[in-house]
């Protein structure tokens, strides 16, 4: 998909409009058209521990068909003045020369100090003006990076107005809750749409299922993260992130708490070396069904669950009318698909595969006996530059419940 191309697949919704108290004649229904927007919500640059200039990163995402990106560096926003010394290696010296050749002396600010090149990083406002247009949006974000003893606790804050310092706490759960509360407090104070999401819970196995079950006010976590150290698939002592997701939602459903929604992200850090040992761009993203490419529209749609996470599978249709989920996969030549419906019944209260279908189309009835249902679409096409060798391209839809 080209850099200026908006995904043309649309879904039409009928919205009831009440005119009884308006004193006017109007149509009882109006049609709302939504589009799919592709985005990555977890990205790093030289502003923290990434190894590339923000402009080069934004250009990569824009030219690879993304519509929005959150540059989420650790405990910082891209503001003020920051200079970096180009690392003393041929790879990074060549990277600077490519950056300079691409953007020119009139844009790149640098000097040579004792034989080493020192570069001023462009701020969010500077690179935003260069890249944003009607097809591409950059969200100001931060990876609030905290810990409890030896356990890392990382919470992304998307579309924030001000930097949020790590809040600390007396347990992993307390650290998480304090940071989530700080983000939600800023949202309330500024009236700007923003949201927290839990990053890579299995990174050094810092965040447990019990920690996430205990949270209040959190709606999102990374069911997939492209960093090589995050253990998406768990190990003999720790559950994989999909199992964690279902266990959280069983607990949430039991206490009538809004369900946790699953994201796929790159967590990209490395832009010059590629392979499973590196954290590269293009591994995981979200497809959001929204009415416009604006922060408020995207965040509203995501909070309504109008999105799916993917590592390569594209859906042409994803609808839920309260009683039935309908899925239609966009087929790729020579690729086969399996659609699994996963959920938990109120009687059994454990995650199970409820139905498996082969092909590109599937439906599943959602009744009152189910705590929730979600779908996983698995292709037989190997993921290029995967998180782990042998990974196939997949997509995850969000859990739904009978109204």
Short mmCIF file of C-alpha atoms in Angstrom, two decimals:
data_model
loop_
_atom_site.label_atom_id
_atom_site.label_comp_id
_atom_site.label_asym_id
_atom_site.label_seq_id
_atom_site.Cartn_x
_atom_site.Cartn_y
_atom_site.Cartn_z
CA UNK A 1 0.00 0.00 0.00
CA UNK A 2 1.38 3.39 -0.97
CA UNK A 3 2.20 6.14 1.47
CA UNK A 4 -0.80 8.27 0.50
CA UNK A 5 -3.34 5.49 0.22
CA UNK A 6 -6.14 5.16 2.78
CA UNK A 7 -7.51 1.64 3.21
CA UNK A 8 -10.69 1.62 1.13
CA UNK A 9 -12.53 -1.20 2.89
CA UNK A 10 -15.43 0.39 4.77
CA UNK A 11 -18.18 -0.84 7.02
CA UNK A 12 -21.52 0.90 7.15
CA UNK A 13 -23.44 1.20 10.41
CA UNK A 14 -27.07 2.24 10.88
CA UNK A 15 -27.39 4.71 13.74
CA UNK A 16 -30.79 5.52 15.26
CA UNK A 17 -31.50 9.24 15.53
CA UNK A 18 -34.23 10.53 17.86
CA UNK A 19 -36.14 13.53 16.55
CA UNK A 20 -39.07 13.51 18.97
CA UNK A 21 -37.90 16.45 21.06
CA UNK A 22 -36.25 18.45 18.27
CA UNK A 23 -39.41 19.87 16.68
CA UNK A 24 -38.13 19.08 13.19
CA UNK A 25 -38.62 16.45 10.55
CA UNK A 26 -35.58 14.24 9.98
CA UNK A 27 -34.63 10.83 8.71
CA UNK A 28 -34.99 8.11 11.36
CA UNK A 29 -31.66 6.57 10.36
CA UNK A 30 -28.37 7.93 9.11
CA UNK A 31 -25.42 6.11 7.65
CA UNK A 32 -21.98 6.31 9.20
CA UNK A 33 -19.01 5.17 7.11
CA UNK A 34 -15.88 4.02 8.89
CA UNK A 35 -12.47 3.20 7.45
CA UNK A 36 -9.62 0.98 8.57
CA UNK A 37 -6.49 2.78 9.78
CA UNK A 38 -3.19 0.97 10.36
CA UNK A 39 -1.03 2.01 13.28
CA UNK A 40 1.82 1.17 15.64
CA UNK A 41 1.57 2.31 19.25
CA UNK A 42 5.04 1.40 20.57
CA UNK A 43 8.16 2.81 18.89
CA UNK A 44 11.57 4.06 20.06
CA UNK A 45 14.15 6.48 18.70
CA UNK A 46 17.41 8.14 19.67
CA UNK A 47 15.36 10.14 22.18
CA UNK A 48 15.79 7.12 24.45
CA UNK A 49 17.19 3.70 23.54
CA UNK A 50 16.27 3.41 19.86
CA UNK A 51 19.06 3.67 17.29
CA UNK A 52 17.56 5.95 14.64
CA UNK A 53 16.51 9.56 14.09
CA UNK A 54 12.76 10.26 14.46
CA UNK A 55 12.44 11.48 10.88
CA UNK A 56 13.89 8.28 9.43
CA UNK A 57 11.51 6.23 11.58
CA UNK A 58 8.45 8.26 10.62
CA UNK A 59 9.40 8.04 6.95
CA UNK A 60 9.66 4.24 7.19
CA UNK A 61 6.21 3.87 8.74
CA UNK A 62 4.57 6.35 6.39
CA UNK A 63 6.08 4.77 3.29
CA UNK A 64 5.02 1.30 4.49
CA UNK A 65 1.32 2.05 4.60
CA UNK A 66 0.83 3.09 8.22
CA UNK A 67 -1.66 5.83 8.99
CA UNK A 68 -0.61 6.60 12.57
CA UNK A 69 2.40 6.03 14.81
CA UNK A 70 3.10 6.71 18.48
CA UNK A 71 6.76 7.47 19.14
CA UNK A 72 6.94 6.30 22.76
CA UNK A 73 10.41 6.78 24.18
CA UNK A 74 11.24 5.86 27.77
CA UNK A 75 10.32 8.50 30.37
CA UNK A 76 10.65 11.34 27.90
CA UNK A 77 8.82 13.38 25.32
CA UNK A 78 10.61 14.71 22.25
CA UNK A 79 10.79 18.30 23.48
CA UNK A 80 13.52 20.72 24.41
CA UNK A 81 17.09 20.44 23.18
CA UNK A 82 18.87 17.09 23.04
CA UNK A 83 22.14 16.32 21.31
CA UNK A 84 23.50 12.83 20.74
CA UNK A 85 26.97 11.68 19.83
CA UNK A 86 26.86 9.36 16.83
CA UNK A 87 27.99 5.94 18.14
CA UNK A 88 31.55 5.09 17.18
CA UNK A 89 30.84 2.41 14.60
CA UNK A 90 30.72 2.30 10.82
CA UNK A 91 27.06 1.25 10.91
CA UNK A 92 25.93 4.33 12.83
CA UNK A 93 28.31 6.69 11.02
CA UNK A 94 26.84 5.43 7.74
CA UNK A 95 23.38 5.90 9.26
CA UNK A 96 24.13 9.54 9.98
CA UNK A 97 25.38 10.08 6.44
CA UNK A 98 22.16 8.56 5.09
CA UNK A 99 20.15 10.85 7.39
CA UNK A 100 22.14 13.88 6.23
CA UNK A 101 21.81 12.94 2.57
CA UNK A 102 18.07 12.40 2.93
CA UNK A 103 17.23 15.66 4.72
CA UNK A 104 20.12 18.00 3.92
CA UNK A 105 22.22 20.62 5.64
CA UNK A 106 19.28 23.00 5.95
CA UNK A 107 17.39 20.52 8.15
CA UNK A 108 20.02 18.50 10.01
CA UNK A 109 21.77 20.34 12.85
CA UNK A 110 25.15 18.86 13.75
CA UNK A 111 28.74 19.64 14.59
CA UNK A 112 32.02 17.75 14.77
CA UNK A 113 33.57 17.70 18.24
CA UNK A 114 36.99 16.06 18.78
CA UNK A 115 36.50 14.00 15.66
CA UNK A 116 33.03 12.77 16.63
CA UNK A 117 29.74 13.88 15.06
CA UNK A 118 27.19 15.34 17.47
CA UNK A 119 23.58 15.77 16.26
CA UNK A 120 20.65 17.74 17.64
CA UNK A 121 17.51 15.60 17.63
CA UNK A 122 14.40 17.11 16.12
CA UNK A 123 11.51 17.66 18.51
CA UNK A 124 8.03 16.25 18.18
CA UNK A 125 6.70 19.57 16.92
CA UNK A 126 9.43 19.77 14.29
CA UNK A 127 9.03 16.32 12.77
CA UNK A 128 5.25 16.39 13.20
CA UNK A 129 5.03 19.40 10.88
CA UNK A 130 7.18 17.65 8.30
CA UNK A 131 5.28 14.35 8.15
CA UNK A 132 1.68 14.84 9.19
CA UNK A 133 -0.98 15.24 6.53
CA UNK A 134 -4.46 13.91 5.82
CA UNK A 135 -3.07 10.37 5.50
CA UNK A 136 -0.59 10.20 8.39
CA UNK A 137 -0.86 11.08 12.09
CA UNK A 138 1.80 11.09 14.81
CA UNK A 139 0.64 10.65 18.42
CA UNK A 140 2.74 12.12 21.25
CA UNK A 141 3.45 9.23 23.61
CA UNK A 142 5.69 8.03 26.40
CA UNK A 143 6.69 4.65 27.74
CA UNK A 144 6.44 5.32 31.47
CA UNK A 145 9.25 3.07 32.63
CA UNK A 146 9.09 2.01 36.26
CA UNK A 147 9.92 -1.04 38.37
CA UNK A 148 9.29 -2.76 41.66
CA UNK A 149 12.55 -4.23 43.00
CA UNK A 150 13.86 -6.33 40.08
CA UNK A 151 10.58 -6.43 38.14
CA UNK A 152 10.20 -3.98 35.22
CA UNK A 153 6.81 -2.26 34.94
CA UNK A 154 6.28 -0.39 31.67
CA UNK A 155 3.06 1.46 30.81
CA UNK A 156 2.59 3.31 27.53
CA UNK A 157 0.74 6.62 27.61
CA UNK A 158 -0.73 7.45 24.19
CA UNK A 159 -1.56 11.00 23.06
CA UNK A 160 -0.42 12.66 26.27
CA UNK A 161 0.06 16.39 26.75
CA UNK A 162 2.76 16.35 29.45
CA UNK A 163 5.49 13.95 30.46
CA UNK A 164 4.50 11.62 33.29
CA UNK A 165 7.30 10.64 35.68
CA UNK A 166 7.36 7.08 37.03
CA UNK A 167 5.12 6.96 40.08
CA UNK A 168 6.69 4.08 42.02
CA UNK A 169 4.75 1.99 44.53
CA UNK A 170 4.73 -0.79 47.08
CA UNK A 171 4.14 -3.76 44.76
CA UNK A 172 4.00 -4.49 41.04
CA UNK A 173 0.23 -3.95 41.13
CA UNK A 174 0.60 -0.71 43.07
CA UNK A 175 3.26 0.61 40.65
CA UNK A 176 1.01 -0.22 37.69
CA UNK A 177 -2.07 1.32 39.24
CA UNK A 178 -0.29 4.53 40.24
CA UNK A 179 1.05 5.04 36.71
CA UNK A 180 -2.31 4.25 35.12
CA UNK A 181 -4.03 6.65 37.51
CA UNK A 182 -1.53 9.41 36.62
CA UNK A 183 -2.31 9.02 32.91
CA UNK A 184 -6.06 8.98 33.49
CA UNK A 185 -5.76 12.00 35.78
CA UNK A 186 -4.00 13.94 33.03
CA UNK A 187 -6.79 12.95 30.65
CA UNK A 188 -9.38 14.28 33.09
CA UNK A 189 -7.48 17.51 33.75
CA UNK A 190 -6.75 18.32 30.10
CA UNK A 191 -9.92 16.82 28.55
CA UNK A 192 -7.62 15.43 25.84
CA UNK A 193 -8.32 11.83 24.79
CA UNK A 194 -5.45 9.58 25.88
CA UNK A 195 -5.07 6.10 27.29
CA UNK A 196 -2.60 3.83 29.10
CA UNK A 197 -1.67 0.35 27.97
CA UNK A 198 0.35 -2.38 29.66
CA UNK A 199 3.53 -3.26 27.81
CA UNK A 200 5.00 -6.76 27.39
CA UNK A 201 3.95 -8.31 30.73
CA UNK A 202 6.39 -11.22 30.26
CA UNK A 203 9.42 -8.94 29.84
CA UNK A 204 11.64 -10.48 32.54
CA UNK A 205 8.31 -11.90 33.73
CA UNK A 206 7.72 -8.70 35.63
CA UNK A 207 3.91 -8.54 35.48
CA UNK A 208 1.71 -11.48 36.43
CA UNK A 209 -1.89 -12.36 35.61
CA UNK A 210 -2.81 -11.61 39.22
CA UNK A 211 -1.26 -8.14 38.92
CA UNK A 212 -3.35 -7.32 35.87
CA UNK A 213 -6.52 -8.84 37.33
CA UNK A 214 -6.18 -6.44 40.25
CA UNK A 215 -6.15 -3.31 38.08
CA UNK A 216 -8.87 -0.70 37.80
CA UNK A 217 -9.26 1.59 34.79
CA UNK A 218 -6.97 -0.29 32.41
CA UNK A 219 -8.44 -1.43 29.07
CA UNK A 220 -5.42 -2.38 26.92
CA UNK A 221 -2.40 -4.63 27.02
CA UNK A 222 0.05 -6.09 24.50
CA UNK A 223 -0.98 -9.60 23.55
CA UNK A 224 1.85 -9.40 21.00
CA UNK A 225 5.08 -7.40 21.18
CA UNK A 226 7.85 -7.69 18.59
CA UNK A 227 10.83 -7.27 20.96
CA UNK A 228 12.95 -10.46 21.17
CA UNK A 229 13.07 -10.40 25.00
CA UNK A 230 9.37 -10.25 25.90
CA UNK A 231 8.43 -13.96 25.97
CA UNK A 232 5.07 -13.69 24.22
CA UNK A 233 4.80 -17.48 24.39
CA UNK A 234 5.73 -17.83 28.07
CA UNK A 235 7.69 -20.82 29.35
CA UNK A 236 7.19 -23.88 31.55
CA UNK A 237 6.52 -21.67 34.58
CA UNK A 238 4.71 -18.70 33.01
CA UNK A 239 1.63 -18.53 30.77
CA UNK A 240 1.74 -17.06 27.27
CA UNK A 241 0.15 -13.67 26.77
CA UNK A 242 -2.97 -15.06 25.07
CA UNK A 243 -3.71 -17.28 28.04
CA UNK A 244 -3.07 -14.33 30.34
CA UNK A 245 -5.55 -12.28 28.28
CA UNK A 246 -8.33 -14.83 28.69
CA UNK A 247 -7.66 -15.34 32.40
CA UNK A 248 -7.84 -11.58 32.97
CA UNK A 249 -11.15 -11.34 31.12
CA UNK A 250 -12.70 -14.23 33.02
CA UNK A 251 -11.94 -12.32 36.22
CA UNK A 252 -13.17 -9.02 34.75
CA UNK A 253 -16.40 -10.59 33.50
CA UNK A 254 -17.09 -12.02 36.95
CA UNK A 255 -17.02 -8.56 38.45
CA UNK A 256 -18.74 -6.79 35.53
CA UNK A 257 -15.58 -4.86 34.69
CA UNK A 258 -15.00 -3.76 31.07
CA UNK A 259 -12.94 -6.39 29.29
CA UNK A 260 -9.22 -6.07 28.59
CA UNK A 261 -8.44 -5.46 24.90
CA UNK A 262 -5.40 -6.81 23.08
CA UNK A 263 -2.81 -4.87 21.08
CA UNK A 264 -0.02 -5.92 18.74
CA UNK A 265 3.00 -3.59 18.62
CA UNK A 266 6.52 -3.42 17.25
CA UNK A 267 8.35 -2.01 20.28
CA UNK A 268 10.92 -1.18 17.62
CA UNK A 269 14.42 -0.14 18.70
CA UNK A 270 16.72 -1.41 15.96
CA UNK A 271 16.66 0.08 12.45
CA UNK A 272 20.07 -0.94 11.08
CA UNK A 273 20.29 -4.64 12.01
CA UNK A 274 17.57 -7.16 11.28
CA UNK A 275 16.50 -10.59 12.46
CA UNK A 276 15.01 -12.36 15.44
CA UNK A 277 17.76 -11.04 17.74
CA UNK A 278 16.70 -7.43 17.08
CA UNK A 279 13.63 -5.34 17.78
CA UNK A 280 12.56 -4.29 14.28
CA UNK A 281 9.71 -2.31 12.78
CA UNK A 282 6.83 -3.99 10.96
CA UNK A 283 6.17 -6.98 13.22
CA UNK A 284 2.84 -6.13 14.84
CA UNK A 285 0.21 -3.43 14.50
CA UNK A 286 -3.43 -2.55 15.07
CA UNK A 287 -6.13 -1.92 12.47
CA UNK A 288 -8.63 0.57 13.85
CA UNK A 289 -12.07 1.10 12.35
CA UNK A 290 -12.81 4.80 12.85
CA UNK A 291 -14.66 7.61 11.14
CA UNK A 292 -11.59 9.84 10.73
CA UNK A 293 -7.83 9.92 11.20
CA UNK A 294 -7.79 12.02 14.37
CA UNK A 295 -6.64 11.17 17.90
CA UNK A 296 -10.13 11.49 19.34
CA UNK A 297 -11.71 9.30 16.65
CA UNK A 298 -9.03 6.60 16.88
CA UNK A 299 -9.08 6.46 20.68
CA UNK A 300 -12.87 6.45 20.83
CA UNK A 301 -12.97 3.56 18.35
CA UNK A 302 -10.34 1.60 20.24
CA UNK A 303 -12.13 2.06 23.56
CA UNK A 304 -15.25 0.70 21.87
CA UNK A 305 -13.26 -2.35 20.74
CA UNK A 306 -13.48 -1.39 17.06
CA UNK A 307 -10.07 -2.70 16.11
CA UNK A 308 -8.04 -5.86 15.74
CA UNK A 309 -4.38 -6.74 16.32
CA UNK A 310 -2.33 -8.42 13.62
CA UNK A 311 1.09 -9.57 12.48
CA UNK A 312 0.06 -9.73 8.82
CA UNK A 313 -3.47 -11.09 8.37
CA UNK A 314 -5.93 -8.49 7.03
CA UNK A 315 -9.68 -8.60 7.62
CA UNK A 316 -12.13 -7.24 5.06
CA UNK A 317 -15.06 -7.57 7.47
CA UNK A 318 -15.33 -7.71 11.24
CA UNK A 319 -18.78 -7.10 12.69
CA UNK A 320 -20.64 -7.87 15.89
CA UNK A 321 -24.37 -7.15 16.12
CA UNK A 322 -24.82 -8.25 19.71
CA UNK A 323 -25.70 -11.81 18.80
CA UNK A 324 -23.20 -12.86 16.16
CA UNK A 325 -19.58 -12.25 15.17
CA UNK A 326 -18.91 -12.17 11.43
CA UNK A 327 -15.38 -12.34 10.01
CA UNK A 328 -14.18 -12.20 6.43
CA UNK A 329 -10.44 -12.45 5.77
CA UNK A 330 -8.82 -10.69 2.85
CA UNK A 331 -7.38 -13.68 0.97
CA UNK A 332 -3.83 -13.80 -0.29
CA UNK A 333 -2.97 -16.08 -3.23
CA UNK A 334 -1.88 -19.52 -2.10
CA UNK A 335 -2.45 -18.80 1.61
CA UNK A 336 -4.81 -20.87 3.76
CA UNK A 337 -6.54 -19.64 6.91
CA UNK A 338 -7.93 -21.13 10.08
CA UNK A 339 -10.39 -19.12 12.18
CA UNK A 340 -10.64 -20.05 15.86
CA UNK A 341 -13.31 -18.71 18.19
CA UNK A 342 -11.99 -18.67 21.74
CA UNK A 343 -13.86 -17.86 24.92
CA UNK A 344 -15.20 -19.04 28.25
CA UNK A 345 -18.62 -20.23 29.34
CA UNK A 346 -20.23 -19.07 32.57
CA UNK A 347 -20.58 -22.69 33.64
CA UNK A 348 -16.96 -23.72 33.06
CA UNK A 349 -15.09 -20.40 33.45
CA UNK A 350 -11.91 -21.45 31.69
CA UNK A 351 -10.60 -20.44 28.26
CA UNK A 352 -11.35 -22.95 25.51
CA UNK A 353 -11.50 -23.11 21.74
CA UNK A 354 -15.22 -22.98 21.01
CA UNK A 355 -15.15 -23.52 17.26
CA UNK A 356 -12.61 -23.91 14.44
CA UNK A 357 -13.32 -23.16 10.78
CA UNK A 358 -11.11 -23.40 7.71
CA UNK A 359 -11.29 -20.72 5.03
CA UNK A 360 -11.74 -16.98 4.83
CA UNK A 361 -15.26 -16.53 6.23
CA UNK A 362 -16.79 -17.47 9.56
CA UNK A 363 -19.62 -16.61 11.91
CA UNK A 364 -20.18 -17.42 15.55
CA UNK A 365 -23.32 -16.95 17.68
CA UNK A 366 -22.80 -15.12 20.97
CA UNK A 367 -25.33 -16.05 23.64
CA UNK A 368 -25.89 -15.38 27.32
CA UNK A 369 -24.07 -18.56 28.37
CA UNK A 370 -20.71 -17.10 27.30
CA UNK A 371 -18.53 -14.83 29.40
CA UNK A 372 -16.83 -13.53 26.24
CA UNK A 373 -15.75 -14.63 22.76
CA UNK A 374 -12.81 -13.53 20.63
CA UNK A 375 -11.36 -14.83 17.37
CA UNK A 376 -7.86 -15.71 16.24
CA UNK A 377 -7.13 -16.00 12.53
CA UNK A 378 -4.05 -18.06 11.69
CA UNK A 379 -2.54 -18.18 8.21
CA UNK A 380 -0.10 -20.76 6.89
CA UNK A 381 2.21 -18.03 5.59
CA UNK A 382 5.40 -17.56 7.56
CA UNK A 383 5.90 -14.12 9.01
CA UNK A 384 8.82 -12.26 7.38
CA UNK A 385 11.36 -11.10 9.99
CA UNK A 386 9.35 -12.71 12.81
CA UNK A 387 9.44 -12.34 16.58
CA UNK A 388 10.42 -16.01 16.65
CA UNK A 389 11.54 -18.23 13.81
CA UNK A 390 8.62 -20.29 12.49
CA UNK A 391 5.91 -17.75 13.39
CA UNK A 392 2.93 -17.58 11.05
CA UNK A 393 0.97 -14.42 10.29
CA UNK A 394 -2.04 -14.10 12.60
CA UNK A 395 -4.75 -11.67 13.69
CA UNK A 396 -6.64 -11.32 16.97
CA UNK A 397 -10.09 -9.74 17.30
CA UNK A 398 -11.32 -8.18 20.52
CA UNK A 399 -13.45 -10.07 23.05
CA UNK A 400 -17.19 -9.40 22.94
CA UNK A 401 -20.10 -10.29 25.21
CA UNK A 402 -23.81 -10.76 24.71
CA UNK A 403 -25.53 -7.47 25.64
#
